[in-house]
Coordinates of C-alpha atoms and ligand atoms in Angstrom, one line a residue:
M673 CA 315.7 182.1 83.1
R674 CA 318.7 184.3 82.3
Q675 CA 321.0 183.5 85.2
V676 CA 322.7 186.2 87.1
P677 CA 326.1 185.5 88.6
N678 CA 326.2 184.6 92.3
T679 CA 329.3 186.7 93.0
G680 CA 331.2 189.6 91.6
M681 CA 328.1 191.3 90.1
A682 CA 328.8 194.5 88.2
D683 CA 326.5 197.3 89.2
T684 CA 324.7 198.0 86.0
S685 CA 321.5 198.9 87.7
A686 CA 321.6 202.5 86.4
I687 CA 321.5 201.2 82.9
S688 CA 319.3 198.2 82.9
P689 CA 317.0 197.0 85.8
R690 CA 317.4 193.6 87.2
Y691 CA 314.3 192.1 88.5
A692 CA 313.3 189.8 91.4
I693 CA 310.0 188.0 90.9
L694 CA 308.4 186.9 94.1
G695 CA 305.8 184.2 94.5
N696 CA 304.8 181.0 92.8
G697 CA 301.2 181.6 92.0
R698 CA 299.5 182.2 88.7
L699 CA 300.8 185.7 88.0
A700 CA 304.3 184.9 89.1
R701 CA 304.5 182.0 86.7
H702 CA 303.3 184.2 83.8
L703 CA 305.7 187.0 84.7
R704 CA 308.6 184.6 84.8
Y705 CA 307.7 183.3 81.4
Y706 CA 307.2 186.8 79.9
F707 CA 310.5 188.0 81.3
F708 CA 312.3 184.8 80.2
S709 CA 310.8 185.3 76.6
L710 CA 312.3 188.8 76.5
D711 CA 315.6 187.6 77.9
L712 CA 315.3 190.1 80.8
P713 CA 317.6 189.3 83.8
F714 CA 315.7 188.2 86.9
T715 CA 316.0 186.1 90.0
A716 CA 313.0 184.3 91.4
W717 CA 311.9 183.5 94.9
S718 CA 308.9 181.8 96.6
R719 CA 308.5 180.7 100.1
C720 CA 307.8 177.1 99.0
G721 CA 311.4 176.6 97.7
T722 CA 310.5 174.8 94.5
P723 CA 313.3 175.1 91.9
Q724 CA 311.0 176.5 89.2
A725 CA 310.3 179.5 91.4
N726 CA 313.6 179.9 93.1
T727 CA 316.9 180.9 91.5
F728 CA 318.7 179.8 94.7
A729 CA 316.7 176.7 95.5
E730 CA 319.7 175.2 97.2
I731 CA 319.3 177.7 100.1
T732 CA 316.7 176.0 102.2
H733 CA 315.8 178.8 104.6
P734 CA 313.2 181.1 102.9
A735 CA 314.6 184.3 104.5
D736 CA 318.2 183.5 103.5
R737 CA 317.0 182.6 100.0
L738 CA 315.1 185.9 99.7
E739 CA 318.1 187.9 100.8
R740 CA 320.2 186.2 98.1
T741 CA 317.5 186.8 95.5
L742 CA 317.2 190.5 96.4
N743 CA 321.0 190.9 96.3
H744 CA 320.9 190.7 92.5
A745 CA 317.9 192.9 92.0
T746 CA 317.0 196.6 91.5
V747 CA 313.3 196.2 91.0
V748 CA 311.2 193.7 93.0
L749 CA 307.9 192.3 91.7
V750 CA 305.7 191.3 94.5
A751 CA 303.3 188.7 92.9
L752 CA 301.8 187.5 96.2
N753 CA 298.3 187.2 97.5
D754 CA 296.7 190.6 98.1
A755 CA 296.6 190.1 101.8
A756 CA 300.3 189.2 102.0
I757 CA 301.6 192.3 100.1
V758 CA 301.5 195.0 102.8
P759 CA 302.9 192.8 105.6
F760 CA 305.6 191.6 103.3
L761 CA 306.5 195.1 102.3
Q762 CA 306.5 196.3 105.9
Q763 CA 309.0 193.6 106.6
H764 CA 311.2 193.9 103.5
A765 CA 310.8 197.2 101.7
T766 CA 313.9 198.7 103.4
C767 CA 316.1 195.9 102.1
T768 CA 319.0 196.9 99.9
N769 CA 320.7 194.9 97.2
A770 CA 324.3 193.6 97.2
H771 CA 325.5 197.1 96.3
G772 CA 323.7 198.7 99.2
K773 CA 321.2 200.3 96.8
P774 CA 317.5 200.6 97.8
L775 CA 315.1 198.5 95.8
S776 CA 312.1 199.7 93.8
W777 CA 309.0 197.7 94.6
V778 CA 306.0 196.9 92.4
H779 CA 302.8 195.0 93.2
F780 CA 300.0 194.0 90.9
A781 CA 296.9 194.1 93.2
A782 CA 294.3 196.7 92.3
S783 CA 292.8 196.4 95.7
V784 CA 296.1 197.2 97.6
D785 CA 297.1 200.8 98.2
T786 CA 300.5 201.3 99.8
P787 CA 303.2 204.0 99.5
Q788 CA 305.9 201.3 99.6
A789 CA 305.3 200.0 96.1
L790 CA 304.1 201.1 92.7
C791 CA 300.8 199.4 91.7
A792 CA 300.8 198.1 88.1
H793 CA 297.6 196.1 87.7
P794 CA 297.5 194.0 84.5
L795 CA 294.1 194.1 82.9
M796 CA 294.2 190.4 82.1
T797 CA 293.3 187.1 83.6
F798 CA 296.2 184.7 84.4
A799 CA 295.0 181.2 84.9
D800 CA 297.2 178.0 85.0
A801 CA 298.0 177.8 81.3
L802 CA 300.7 180.2 79.9
Y803 CA 299.9 182.4 76.9
D804 CA 302.0 182.6 73.7
A805 CA 305.0 184.8 74.3
D806 CA 303.8 187.4 71.8
F807 CA 300.5 187.8 73.7
Y808 CA 302.1 189.3 76.9
P809 CA 303.4 192.6 75.4
R810 CA 299.8 193.5 74.4
I811 CA 298.5 193.3 78.0
A812 CA 297.6 196.8 79.3
F813 CA 298.6 197.9 82.9
A814 CA 296.6 200.3 85.0
C815 CA 299.2 202.2 86.9
D816 CA 299.5 204.9 89.6
D817 CA 302.3 206.5 87.7
P818 CA 302.8 205.4 84.0
A819 CA 306.1 207.4 83.7
R820 CA 307.6 205.4 86.7
F821 CA 306.4 202.2 85.0
R822 CA 308.4 203.1 81.9
T823 CA 311.4 203.8 84.0
L824 CA 311.2 200.6 85.9
F825 CA 310.4 198.5 82.8
P826 CA 312.1 200.2 79.9
A827 CA 312.1 197.0 77.8
L828 CA 308.4 196.4 78.1
S829 CA 306.2 197.8 75.3
N830 CA 302.9 197.1 77.1
P831 CA 300.2 199.8 77.0
V832 CA 300.0 201.6 80.3
F833 CA 297.1 203.8 81.4
A834 CA 297.0 206.1 84.5
L835 CA 294.6 205.2 87.3
A836 CA 294.7 207.1 90.6
P837 CA 294.7 205.0 93.7
D838 CA 291.4 206.3 94.9
Q839 CA 289.8 205.1 91.6
R840 CA 291.2 201.6 91.9
P841 CA 288.5 200.0 94.2
L842 CA 285.8 200.9 91.7
Y843 CA 288.0 199.8 88.7
H844 CA 288.7 196.5 90.4
A845 CA 285.0 195.9 91.2
L846 CA 284.3 196.4 87.5
C847 CA 287.1 194.1 86.5
V848 CA 285.9 191.4 88.7
M849 CA 282.3 191.7 87.5
A850 CA 283.3 191.9 83.8
G851 CA 285.9 189.2 84.0
N852 CA 284.9 186.7 86.7
F853 CA 281.1 186.9 87.0
P854 CA 280.4 185.7 83.4
Q855 CA 282.5 182.7 84.1
L856 CA 280.5 181.9 87.3
L857 CA 277.3 182.1 85.2
W858 CA 278.7 180.0 82.4
Q859 CA 279.8 177.3 85.0
G860 CA 276.3 177.2 86.3
C861 CA 274.8 176.9 82.8
N862 CA 277.4 174.4 81.6
A863 CA 276.2 172.0 84.3
G864 CA 272.7 172.2 82.9
F865 CA 273.8 171.9 79.3
S866 CA 275.8 168.8 80.0
Q867 CA 272.8 167.2 81.9
L868 CA 270.8 167.9 78.7
G869 CA 273.5 166.3 76.5
V870 CA 274.3 169.6 74.7
P871 CA 277.7 169.1 73.0
S872 CA 280.4 171.2 74.7
D873 CA 281.8 172.2 71.2
A874 CA 278.4 173.7 70.3
V875 CA 278.3 175.6 73.6
A876 CA 281.9 176.8 73.1
M877 CA 281.1 178.2 69.7
Y878 CA 278.0 180.0 71.1
L879 CA 280.0 181.6 73.9
R880 CA 282.9 182.6 71.6
Q881 CA 280.5 184.3 69.2
I882 CA 278.6 186.0 72.1
S883 CA 281.9 187.5 73.3
E884 CA 283.0 188.5 69.8
N885 CA 279.7 190.2 69.1
F886 CA 279.8 192.1 72.3
I887 CA 283.4 193.3 71.7
R888 CA 282.4 194.5 68.2
H889 CA 279.0 196.0 69.0
P890 CA 278.6 196.4 72.7
D891 CA 275.4 198.5 72.5
T892 CA 273.5 196.3 70.0
A893 CA 274.8 192.8 70.4
L894 CA 272.2 191.7 73.0
T895 CA 269.5 189.4 71.6
G896 CA 266.9 187.1 73.3
P897 CA 263.6 187.4 75.1
L898 CA 264.5 190.4 77.3
V899 CA 265.3 192.5 74.3
R900 CA 262.2 191.2 72.4
G901 CA 260.1 192.0 75.5
D902 CA 258.8 188.4 75.6
A903 CA 257.6 188.3 79.2
A904 CA 255.8 185.0 78.9
T905 CA 259.1 183.3 77.8
C906 CA 261.0 184.8 80.7
T907 CA 258.3 183.6 83.2
S908 CA 258.6 180.1 81.8
H909 CA 262.4 180.2 82.0
R910 CA 262.3 181.1 85.6
Q911 CA 259.8 178.3 86.4
Q912 CA 262.0 175.7 84.6
L913 CA 265.2 177.0 86.3
R914 CA 263.5 177.0 89.7
A915 CA 262.9 173.3 89.3
S916 CA 266.4 172.4 88.2
D917 CA 268.7 175.0 89.8
P918 CA 267.0 177.6 92.1
A919 CA 270.2 179.7 92.4
L920 CA 270.2 180.1 88.6
A921 CA 266.5 181.1 88.7
E922 CA 267.4 183.8 91.2
L923 CA 270.2 185.0 89.0
Y924 CA 267.8 185.1 86.0
A925 CA 265.3 187.3 87.9
A926 CA 268.2 189.6 89.1
F927 CA 269.3 190.0 85.5
E928 CA 265.7 190.8 84.4
R929 CA 265.5 193.5 87.1
F930 CA 268.9 194.9 86.1
F931 CA 267.8 195.0 82.4
H932 CA 264.5 196.8 83.1
Q933 CA 266.1 199.3 85.5
R934 CA 268.8 200.1 82.9
Q935 CA 266.1 200.5 80.2
Q936 CA 264.2 202.9 82.5
T937 CA 267.3 204.9 83.2
Q938 CA 268.2 205.2 79.6
A939 CA 264.7 206.2 78.7
S940 CA 264.7 209.0 81.3
N941 CA 268.1 210.1 80.2
R942 CA 266.9 210.4 76.6
A943 CA 263.8 212.3 77.8
A944 CA 266.0 214.7 79.7
E945 CA 268.0 215.4 76.6
I946 CA 264.9 216.3 74.5
P947 CA 264.2 220.0 74.8
F948 CA 260.8 220.7 76.3
P949 CA 258.5 222.3 73.7
D950 CA 257.7 226.0 74.3
T951 CA 254.0 226.1 74.9
T952 CA 253.7 229.9 75.7
P953 CA 250.7 231.5 73.9
G954 CA 251.8 232.8 70.5
H955 CA 254.6 230.2 70.1
P956 CA 254.1 227.7 67.1
A957 CA 254.1 224.7 69.5
H958 CA 251.1 226.1 71.3
E959 CA 249.0 226.1 68.2
H960 CA 249.0 222.3 68.0
Ligands
NAP927 N1 295.7 185.8 88.5 C1 295.2 186.9 87.9 O1 294.5 186.8 86.9 C2 295.7 188.3 88.4 C3 295.3 189.4 87.5 C4 295.7 190.7 87.9 C5 296.4 190.8 89.1 N2 296.7 189.8 89.9 C6 297.4 190.0 91.2 O2 298.6 189.2 91.2 C7 298.8 188.9 92.6 C8 299.0 187.3 92.7 O3 297.8 186.7 92.3 P1 297.8 185.2 91.8 O4 296.5 185.0 91.1 O5 299.1 184.8 91.2 O6 297.6 184.5 93.2 P2 297.9 182.9 93.6 O7 297.9 182.1 92.4 O8 297.0 182.6 94.7 O9 299.4 183.0 94.2 C9 299.8 183.7 95.3 C10 301.2 183.5 95.7 O10 301.4 184.2 96.9 C11 302.2 183.4 97.8 N3 302.0 183.9 99.2 C12 300.9 184.1 99.8 N4 301.1 184.6 101.1 C13 302.4 184.7 101.2 C14 303.3 185.1 102.2 N5 302.8 185.6 103.4 N6 304.6 185.2 102.0 C15 305.1 184.7 100.8 N7 304.4 184.3 99.8 C16 303.0 184.3 100.0 C17 301.7 182.0 97.6 O11 302.6 181.1 98.1 P3 302.4 179.6 98.2 O12 302.3 179.0 96.8 O13 303.5 179.1 99.0 O14 301.0 179.5 98.9 C18 301.5 182.0 96.1 O15 302.7 181.6 95.5 C19 297.7 189.4 93.4 O16 298.0 190.6 94.0 C20 296.6 189.6 92.4 O17 295.7 190.6 92.8 C21 296.3 188.5 89.6

């Protein structure tokens, strides 16, 4: 971390922002590493007091440590649990830094809407392992106000796209389904694969190629008995799954319903697009 001086700080906030990164969860760790890799000046705080997440770990009281952390900041990144963000902002958003300047607040939760902070939701998953430093600048942010994002983060080259606060709940639901639900499904299948002694490398290669095919050809990458219309195979799959993992069998049936409903919708959309033939007497279409 690029250290900021404890005392005698020059007020360069108008030229280059100084950040405070709050929290010690998954996102906070990734943000600290990203900002460190770009040599951006930041102080860090978390309520737990661990030195990795606290520039002023020697200050034992969390509130005092936070005050010192904010003293050096102009922009505060609130990387806390969704439920903690609004109460935290209500308590601290009027804090000023050591120069008496108000702070700009940013949070990263698509599900949180508050006028006290800019929302910048990274469209990425942050688990325990850090990414390579050159990966972070490619992560896109969904933001209430992209111009403000550029002002608060002039050194970041990340793509930013505009998303109005009232569109965020749907966007977030889609992110969760697209990003988290396949993993739940894969966890369920992995248990079965390992019981059958299927090598994990072979499964990994299969999943990697499935993802790659989808990214390249989202409309045509799907294969398997549903696409082939092989109803007997699907029935047998459900029976086998019901015996080994009833929850997976239910999921299988739900996916079948989803697939058939989507097929019907697509067929009726296509039918609506085809102009109805003119069958009035005398028109060529009427002769046939
Ligand atoms: N992880 C992702 O993939 C991802 C992706 C996009 C956006 N986000 C957003 O990033 C934010 C953080 O998510 P995360 O995955 O990093 O969560 P996380 O790993 O669960 O970490 C949450 C952090 O919040 C702290 N915290 C909770 N309540 C607090 C309170 N009242 N006061 C102070 N600190 C508190 C926790 O402190 P303790 O350690 O002391 O419990 C922990 O350090 C969320 O808003 C989330 O929506 C995450």
